Short mmCIF file of C-alpha atoms and ligand atoms in Angstrom, two decimals:
data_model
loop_
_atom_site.label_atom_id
_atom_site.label_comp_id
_atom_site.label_asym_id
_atom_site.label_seq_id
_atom_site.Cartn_x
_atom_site.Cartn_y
_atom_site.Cartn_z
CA UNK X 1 -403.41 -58.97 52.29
CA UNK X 2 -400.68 -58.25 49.18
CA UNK X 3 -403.63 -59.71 46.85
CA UNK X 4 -406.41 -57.87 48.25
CA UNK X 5 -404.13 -54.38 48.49
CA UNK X 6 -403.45 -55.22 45.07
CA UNK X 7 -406.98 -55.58 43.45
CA UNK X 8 -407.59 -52.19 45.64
CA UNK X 9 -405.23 -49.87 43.46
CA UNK X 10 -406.21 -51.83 40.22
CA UNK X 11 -409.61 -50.94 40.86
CA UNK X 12 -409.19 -47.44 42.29
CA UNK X 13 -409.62 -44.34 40.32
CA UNK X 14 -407.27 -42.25 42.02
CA UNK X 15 -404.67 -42.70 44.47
CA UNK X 16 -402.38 -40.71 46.34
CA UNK X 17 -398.96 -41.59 47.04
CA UNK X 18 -396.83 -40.25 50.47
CA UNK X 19 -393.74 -40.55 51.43
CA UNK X 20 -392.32 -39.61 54.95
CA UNK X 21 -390.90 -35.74 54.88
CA UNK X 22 -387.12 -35.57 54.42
CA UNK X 23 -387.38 -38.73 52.37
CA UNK X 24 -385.05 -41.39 51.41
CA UNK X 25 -384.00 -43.19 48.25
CA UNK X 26 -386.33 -46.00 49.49
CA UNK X 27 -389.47 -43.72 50.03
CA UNK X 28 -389.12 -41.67 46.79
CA UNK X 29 -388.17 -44.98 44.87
CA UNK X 30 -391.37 -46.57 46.21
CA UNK X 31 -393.68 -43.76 45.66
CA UNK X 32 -392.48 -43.53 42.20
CA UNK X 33 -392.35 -46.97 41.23
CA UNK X 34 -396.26 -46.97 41.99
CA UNK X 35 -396.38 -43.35 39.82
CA UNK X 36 -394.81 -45.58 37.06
CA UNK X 37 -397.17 -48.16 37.22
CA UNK X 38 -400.50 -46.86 37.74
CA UNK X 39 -399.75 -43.57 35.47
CA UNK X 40 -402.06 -40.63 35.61
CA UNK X 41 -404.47 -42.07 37.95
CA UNK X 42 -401.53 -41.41 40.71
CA UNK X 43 -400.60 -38.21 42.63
CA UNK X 44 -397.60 -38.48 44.51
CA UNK X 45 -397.20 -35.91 47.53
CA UNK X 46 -393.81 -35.16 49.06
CA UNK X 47 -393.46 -32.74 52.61
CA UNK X 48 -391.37 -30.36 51.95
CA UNK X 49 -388.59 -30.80 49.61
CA UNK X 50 -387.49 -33.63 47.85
CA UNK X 51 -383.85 -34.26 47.72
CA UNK X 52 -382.31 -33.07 44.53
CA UNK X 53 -380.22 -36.01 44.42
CA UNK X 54 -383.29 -38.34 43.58
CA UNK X 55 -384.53 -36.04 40.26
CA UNK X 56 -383.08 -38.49 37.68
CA UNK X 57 -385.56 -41.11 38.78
CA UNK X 58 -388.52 -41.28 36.16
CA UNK X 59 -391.77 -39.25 37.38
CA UNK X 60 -389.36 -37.25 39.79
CA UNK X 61 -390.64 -34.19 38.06
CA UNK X 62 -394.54 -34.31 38.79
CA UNK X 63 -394.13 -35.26 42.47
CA UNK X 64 -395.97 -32.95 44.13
CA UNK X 65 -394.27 -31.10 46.95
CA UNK X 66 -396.53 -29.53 49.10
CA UNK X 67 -396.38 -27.57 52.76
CA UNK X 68 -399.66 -27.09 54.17
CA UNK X 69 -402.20 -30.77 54.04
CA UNK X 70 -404.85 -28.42 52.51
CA UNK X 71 -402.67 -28.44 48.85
CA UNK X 72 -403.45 -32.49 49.06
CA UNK X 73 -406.76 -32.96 46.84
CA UNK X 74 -409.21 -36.07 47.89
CA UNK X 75 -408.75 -39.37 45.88
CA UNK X 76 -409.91 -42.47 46.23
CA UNK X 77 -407.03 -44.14 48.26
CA UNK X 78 -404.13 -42.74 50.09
CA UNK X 79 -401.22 -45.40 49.77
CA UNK X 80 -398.23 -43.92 52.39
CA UNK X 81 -395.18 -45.95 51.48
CA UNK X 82 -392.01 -46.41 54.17
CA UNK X 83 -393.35 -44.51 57.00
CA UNK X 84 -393.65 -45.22 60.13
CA UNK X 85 -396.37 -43.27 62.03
CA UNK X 86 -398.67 -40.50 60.37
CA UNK X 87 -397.25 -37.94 62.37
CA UNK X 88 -394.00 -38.20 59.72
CA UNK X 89 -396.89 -36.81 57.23
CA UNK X 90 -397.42 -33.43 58.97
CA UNK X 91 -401.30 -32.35 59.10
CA UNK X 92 -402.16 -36.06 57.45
CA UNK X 93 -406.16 -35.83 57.25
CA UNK X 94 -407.29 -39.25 56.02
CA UNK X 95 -410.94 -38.30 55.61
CA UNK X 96 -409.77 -37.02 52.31
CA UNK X 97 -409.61 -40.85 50.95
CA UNK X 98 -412.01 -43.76 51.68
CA UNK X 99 -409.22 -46.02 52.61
CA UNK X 100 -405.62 -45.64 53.18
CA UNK X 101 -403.04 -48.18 52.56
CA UNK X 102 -399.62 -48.89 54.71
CA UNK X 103 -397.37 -50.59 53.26
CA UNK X 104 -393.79 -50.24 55.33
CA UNK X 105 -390.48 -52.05 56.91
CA UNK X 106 -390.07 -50.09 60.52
CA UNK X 107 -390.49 -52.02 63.39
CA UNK X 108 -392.09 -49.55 64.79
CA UNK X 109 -395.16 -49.24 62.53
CA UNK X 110 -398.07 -47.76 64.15
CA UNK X 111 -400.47 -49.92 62.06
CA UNK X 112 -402.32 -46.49 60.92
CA UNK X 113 -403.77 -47.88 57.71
CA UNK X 114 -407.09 -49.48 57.30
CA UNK X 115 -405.23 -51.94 55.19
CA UNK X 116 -401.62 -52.49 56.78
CA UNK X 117 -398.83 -54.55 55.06
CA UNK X 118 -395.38 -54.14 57.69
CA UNK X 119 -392.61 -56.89 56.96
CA UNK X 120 -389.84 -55.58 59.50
CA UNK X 121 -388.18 -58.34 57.86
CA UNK X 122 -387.35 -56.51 54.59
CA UNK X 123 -384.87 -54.79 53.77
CA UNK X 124 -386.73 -51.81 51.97
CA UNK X 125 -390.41 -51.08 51.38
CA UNK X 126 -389.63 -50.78 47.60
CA UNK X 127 -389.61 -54.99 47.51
CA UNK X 128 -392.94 -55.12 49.10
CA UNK X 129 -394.10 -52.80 46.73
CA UNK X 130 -392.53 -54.79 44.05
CA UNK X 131 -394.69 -57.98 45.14
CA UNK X 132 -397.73 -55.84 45.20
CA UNK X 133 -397.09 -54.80 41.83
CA UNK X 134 -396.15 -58.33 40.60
CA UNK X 135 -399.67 -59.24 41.89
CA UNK X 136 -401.50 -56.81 39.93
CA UNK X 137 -400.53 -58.00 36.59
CA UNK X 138 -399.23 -54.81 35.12
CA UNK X 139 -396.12 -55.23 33.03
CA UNK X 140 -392.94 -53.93 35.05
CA UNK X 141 -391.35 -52.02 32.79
CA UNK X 142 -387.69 -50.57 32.86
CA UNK X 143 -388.81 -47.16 35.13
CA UNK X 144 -390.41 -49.24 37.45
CA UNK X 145 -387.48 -51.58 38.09
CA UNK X 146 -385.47 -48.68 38.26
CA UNK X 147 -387.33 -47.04 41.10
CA UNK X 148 -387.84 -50.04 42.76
CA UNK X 149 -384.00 -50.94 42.38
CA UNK X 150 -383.04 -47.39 43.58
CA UNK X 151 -385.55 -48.31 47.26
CA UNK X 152 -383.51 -51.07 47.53
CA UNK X 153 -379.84 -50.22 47.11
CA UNK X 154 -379.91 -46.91 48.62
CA UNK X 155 -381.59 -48.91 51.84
CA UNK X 156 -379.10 -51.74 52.38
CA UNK X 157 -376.06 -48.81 51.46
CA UNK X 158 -375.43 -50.32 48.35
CA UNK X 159 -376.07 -54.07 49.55
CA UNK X 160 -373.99 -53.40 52.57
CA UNK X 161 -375.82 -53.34 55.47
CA UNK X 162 -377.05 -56.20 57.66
CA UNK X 163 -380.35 -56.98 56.18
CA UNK X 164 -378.88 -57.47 52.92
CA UNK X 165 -379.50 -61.73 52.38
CA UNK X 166 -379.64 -64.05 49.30
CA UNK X 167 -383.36 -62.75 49.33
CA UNK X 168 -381.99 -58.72 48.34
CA UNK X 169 -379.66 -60.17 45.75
CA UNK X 170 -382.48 -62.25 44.05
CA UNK X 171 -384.70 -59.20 43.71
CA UNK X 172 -381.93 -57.64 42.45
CA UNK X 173 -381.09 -59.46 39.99
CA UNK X 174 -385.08 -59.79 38.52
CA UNK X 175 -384.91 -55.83 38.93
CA UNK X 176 -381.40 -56.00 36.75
CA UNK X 177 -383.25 -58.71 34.21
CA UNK X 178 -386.00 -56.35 34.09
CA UNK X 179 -383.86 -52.68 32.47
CA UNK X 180 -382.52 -51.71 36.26
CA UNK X 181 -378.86 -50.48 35.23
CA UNK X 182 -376.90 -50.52 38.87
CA UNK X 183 -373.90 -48.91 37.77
CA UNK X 184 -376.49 -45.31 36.24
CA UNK X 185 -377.85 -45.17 39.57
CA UNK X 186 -374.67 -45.75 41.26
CA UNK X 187 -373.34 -42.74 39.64
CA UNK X 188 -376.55 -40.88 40.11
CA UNK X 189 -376.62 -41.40 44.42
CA UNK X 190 -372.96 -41.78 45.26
CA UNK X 191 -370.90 -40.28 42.77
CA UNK X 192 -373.20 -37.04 42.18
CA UNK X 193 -372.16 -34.88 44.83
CA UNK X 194 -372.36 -31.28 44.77
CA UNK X 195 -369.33 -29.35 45.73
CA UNK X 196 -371.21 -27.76 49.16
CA UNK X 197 -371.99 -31.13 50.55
CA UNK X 198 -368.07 -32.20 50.23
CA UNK X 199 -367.38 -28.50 51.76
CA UNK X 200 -369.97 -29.23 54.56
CA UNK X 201 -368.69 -32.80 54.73
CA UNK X 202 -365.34 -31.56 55.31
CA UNK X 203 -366.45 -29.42 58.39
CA UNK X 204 -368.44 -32.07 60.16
CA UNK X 205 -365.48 -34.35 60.16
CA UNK X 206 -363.70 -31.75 62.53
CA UNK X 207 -366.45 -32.43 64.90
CA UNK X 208 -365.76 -35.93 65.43
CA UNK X 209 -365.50 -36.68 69.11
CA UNK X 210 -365.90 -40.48 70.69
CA UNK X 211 -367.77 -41.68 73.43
CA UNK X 212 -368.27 -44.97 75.93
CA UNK X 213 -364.71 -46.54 75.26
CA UNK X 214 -364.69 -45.45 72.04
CA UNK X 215 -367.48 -47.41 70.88
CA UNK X 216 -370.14 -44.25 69.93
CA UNK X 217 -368.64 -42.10 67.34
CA UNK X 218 -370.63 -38.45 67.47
CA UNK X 219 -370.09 -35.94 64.32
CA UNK X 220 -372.60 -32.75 64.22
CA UNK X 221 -373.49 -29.99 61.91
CA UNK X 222 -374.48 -26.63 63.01
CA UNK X 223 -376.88 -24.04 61.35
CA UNK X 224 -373.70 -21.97 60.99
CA UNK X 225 -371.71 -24.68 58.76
CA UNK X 226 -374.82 -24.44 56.79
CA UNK X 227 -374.57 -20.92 55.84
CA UNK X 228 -370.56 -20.92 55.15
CA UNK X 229 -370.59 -23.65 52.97
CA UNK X 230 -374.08 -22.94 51.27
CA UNK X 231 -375.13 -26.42 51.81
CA UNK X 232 -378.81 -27.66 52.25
CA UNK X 233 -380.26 -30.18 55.16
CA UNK X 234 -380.12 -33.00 51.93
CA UNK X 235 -376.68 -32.95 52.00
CA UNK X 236 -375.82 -34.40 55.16
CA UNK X 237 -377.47 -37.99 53.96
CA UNK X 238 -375.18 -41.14 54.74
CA UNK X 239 -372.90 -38.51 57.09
CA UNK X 240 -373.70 -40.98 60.13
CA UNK X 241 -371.90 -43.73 58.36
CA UNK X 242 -368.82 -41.53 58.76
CA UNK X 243 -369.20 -42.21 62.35
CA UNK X 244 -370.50 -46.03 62.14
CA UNK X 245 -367.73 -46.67 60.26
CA UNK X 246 -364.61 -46.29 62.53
CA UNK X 247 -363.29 -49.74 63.47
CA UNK X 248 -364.41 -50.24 66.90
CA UNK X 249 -367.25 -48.05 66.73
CA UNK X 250 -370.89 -49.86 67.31
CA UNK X 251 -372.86 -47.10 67.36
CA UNK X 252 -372.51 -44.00 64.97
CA UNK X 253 -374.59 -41.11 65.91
CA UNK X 254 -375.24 -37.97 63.74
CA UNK X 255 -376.87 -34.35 64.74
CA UNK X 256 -378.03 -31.92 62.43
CA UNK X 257 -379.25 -28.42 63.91
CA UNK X 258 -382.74 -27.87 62.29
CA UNK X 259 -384.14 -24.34 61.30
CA UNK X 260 -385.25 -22.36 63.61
CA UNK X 261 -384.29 -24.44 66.57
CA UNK X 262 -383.79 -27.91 67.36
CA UNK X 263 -382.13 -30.96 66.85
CA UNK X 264 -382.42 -33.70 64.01
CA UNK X 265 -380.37 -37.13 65.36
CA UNK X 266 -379.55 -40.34 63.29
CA UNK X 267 -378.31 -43.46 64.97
CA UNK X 268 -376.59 -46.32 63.22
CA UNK X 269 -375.34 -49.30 64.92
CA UNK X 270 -373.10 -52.11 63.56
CA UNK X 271 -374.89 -55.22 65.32
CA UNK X 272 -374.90 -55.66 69.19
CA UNK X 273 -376.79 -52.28 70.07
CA UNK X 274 -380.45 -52.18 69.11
CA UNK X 275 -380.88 -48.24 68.31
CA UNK X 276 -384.09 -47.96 67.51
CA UNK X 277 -385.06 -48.60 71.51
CA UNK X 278 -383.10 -45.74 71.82
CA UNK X 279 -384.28 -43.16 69.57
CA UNK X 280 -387.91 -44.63 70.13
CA UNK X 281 -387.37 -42.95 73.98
CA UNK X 282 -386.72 -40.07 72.70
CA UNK X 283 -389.60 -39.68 70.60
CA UNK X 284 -388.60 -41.22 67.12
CA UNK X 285 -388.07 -44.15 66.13
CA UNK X 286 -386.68 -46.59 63.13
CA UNK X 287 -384.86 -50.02 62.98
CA UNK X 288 -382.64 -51.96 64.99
CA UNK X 289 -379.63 -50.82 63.12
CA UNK X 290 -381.19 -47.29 61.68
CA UNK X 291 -383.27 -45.41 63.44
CA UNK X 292 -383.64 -41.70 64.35
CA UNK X 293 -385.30 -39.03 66.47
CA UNK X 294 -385.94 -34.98 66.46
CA UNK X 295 -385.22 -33.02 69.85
CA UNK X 296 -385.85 -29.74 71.28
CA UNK X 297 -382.60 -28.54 72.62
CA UNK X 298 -379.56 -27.75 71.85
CA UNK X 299 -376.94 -29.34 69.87
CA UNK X 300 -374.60 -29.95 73.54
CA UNK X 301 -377.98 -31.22 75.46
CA UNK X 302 -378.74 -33.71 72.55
CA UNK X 303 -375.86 -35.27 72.79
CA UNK X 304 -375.86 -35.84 76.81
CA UNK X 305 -379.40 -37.40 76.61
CA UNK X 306 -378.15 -39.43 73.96
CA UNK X 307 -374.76 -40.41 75.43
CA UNK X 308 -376.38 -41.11 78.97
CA UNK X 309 -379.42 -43.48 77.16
CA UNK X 310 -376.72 -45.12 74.85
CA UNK X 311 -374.56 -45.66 78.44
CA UNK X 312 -377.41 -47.70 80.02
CA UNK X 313 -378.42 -49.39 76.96
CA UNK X 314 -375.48 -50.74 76.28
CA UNK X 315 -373.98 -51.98 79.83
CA UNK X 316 -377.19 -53.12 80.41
CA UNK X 317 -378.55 -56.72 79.64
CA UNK X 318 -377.22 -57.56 76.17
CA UNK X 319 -379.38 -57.28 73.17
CA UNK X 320 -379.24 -58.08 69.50
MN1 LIG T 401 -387.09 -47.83 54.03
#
């Protein structure tokens, strides 16, 4: 499938590129890693906003950010990189293309693509997209390995999470080999942050409350905190691991009140709850260890739905 997805966008005469709305290092990094490649004959599309944090990657500037499906103009393939289901592409109309592409790391993959590459196995879509890219023969130059490299630190936290093996270290290092410099983007993810996202930081702390023995951690941030500290939705990325992170705490959980109404949740677990079951009943969905969901209720109903369906998962039968 790799080959034949390969000799696809080496043939094609336009392509598309998607990434999931609020994206993450791993979606942008993919996206643009094909932008870098393939050149002009690529359009990449963001929903909504891309995070300010991801500009210094090369081609960040002719992403095209767009809020109604209608600003998307026809090509010849639609590749959607690291998402899920089309519904995280609001409005997605595929007749636009002849033939869209998948190519993606979630469990829960809806298989939407006429051509469908899912490894659940990887630890970012940006690898995949690096062995597609191997396969087509086009020289990987120094951007490319950059946004490639950026897809796969920012998804394993900076080689910390569970699905980082000998396997994430070996791309790595061909990434490094090939002009990737970790340290620059290093400084450009973690060590870039804009003084409202520390201010907003410092006010979801307060909210930290704990949960089932102490073993779910729950920090929020309201619409209000948004407006004191003049922060933007962005800024609350890698918050949950606040949570995650408190020693004998399995499952961090983050909320985010959404504009006009609503309720944006992020799960992360450390390794004996499987999240994704949890977040997929709700509506989302994600990984076993990272997953999400989006609610419509308020900020204290989120959390009982959440508290209640993390309370049966996990004195229920055991899972990994
Ligand atoms: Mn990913």
């Amino acid at each position: 499938m790799k080959e034949k997805v390969a000799k696809i966008l080496s043939d094609a005469e336009s392509i598309a590129c998607f990434m999931h709305k609020n994206p993450d290092g791993d979606a942008i990094g993919s996206c643009l890693a094909i932008k870098n490649a393939f050149k002009e004959k690529v359009k990449v599309y963001c929903p909504g906003k891309l995070p300010e944090i991801f500009m210094f990657l090369p081609g960040a500037e002719e992403v095209v950010q767009f809020s109604s499906f209608s600003e998307v103009k026809p090509a010849q393939v639609f590749l959607v990189l690291d998402c899920s289901d089309e519904k995280r592409i609001p409005d997605f109309d595929r007749s636009k293309a002849e033939a869209v592409i998948v190519v993606d790391h979630h469990e829960t993959n809806e298989y939407f693509g006429d051509y469908n590459i899912v490894e659940p196995e990887r630890a970012s879509t940006a690898e995949i997209v690096f062995d597609i890219l191997k396969l087509t023969k086009k020289p990987i130059t120094k951007d490319v390995a950059t946004c490639i490299f950026t897809g796969l630190y920012t998804d394993t936290g900076g080689f910390k999470y569970s699905s980082t093996n000998a396997e994430t270290f070996q791309t790595a290092k061909e990434l490094v080999e090939l002009g990737a410099v970790p340290w620059k983007v290093a400084v450009e993810i973690y060590e870039s942050n804009p003084p409202r996202r520390i201010r907003l930081l410092a006010e979801c702390l307060k909210t930290l409350r704990l949960f089932l023995n102490d073993k779910v951690a729950v920090l929020y941030v309201t619409r209000e905190m948004y407006e004191r500290t003049g922060a933007l939705p962005e800024d609350t990325e890698d918050f949950v691991n606040y949570a995650r992170g408190i020693k004998g705490v399995e499952v961090g959980v983050f909320l985010r009140e959404l504009e006009p109404e609503g309720v944006k949740v992020s799960f992360r677990s450390k390794n004996e709850v499987n999240v994704a079951k949890v977040a997929k009943a709700l509506g989302g969905g994600g990984h076993d260890h990272a997953a999400g969901c989006e609610l419509n209720c308020s900020l204290e109903e989120a959390i009982d739905k959440i508290i209640n369906l993390l309370a049966q998962e996990m004195s229920g039968g055991q899972n990994v």
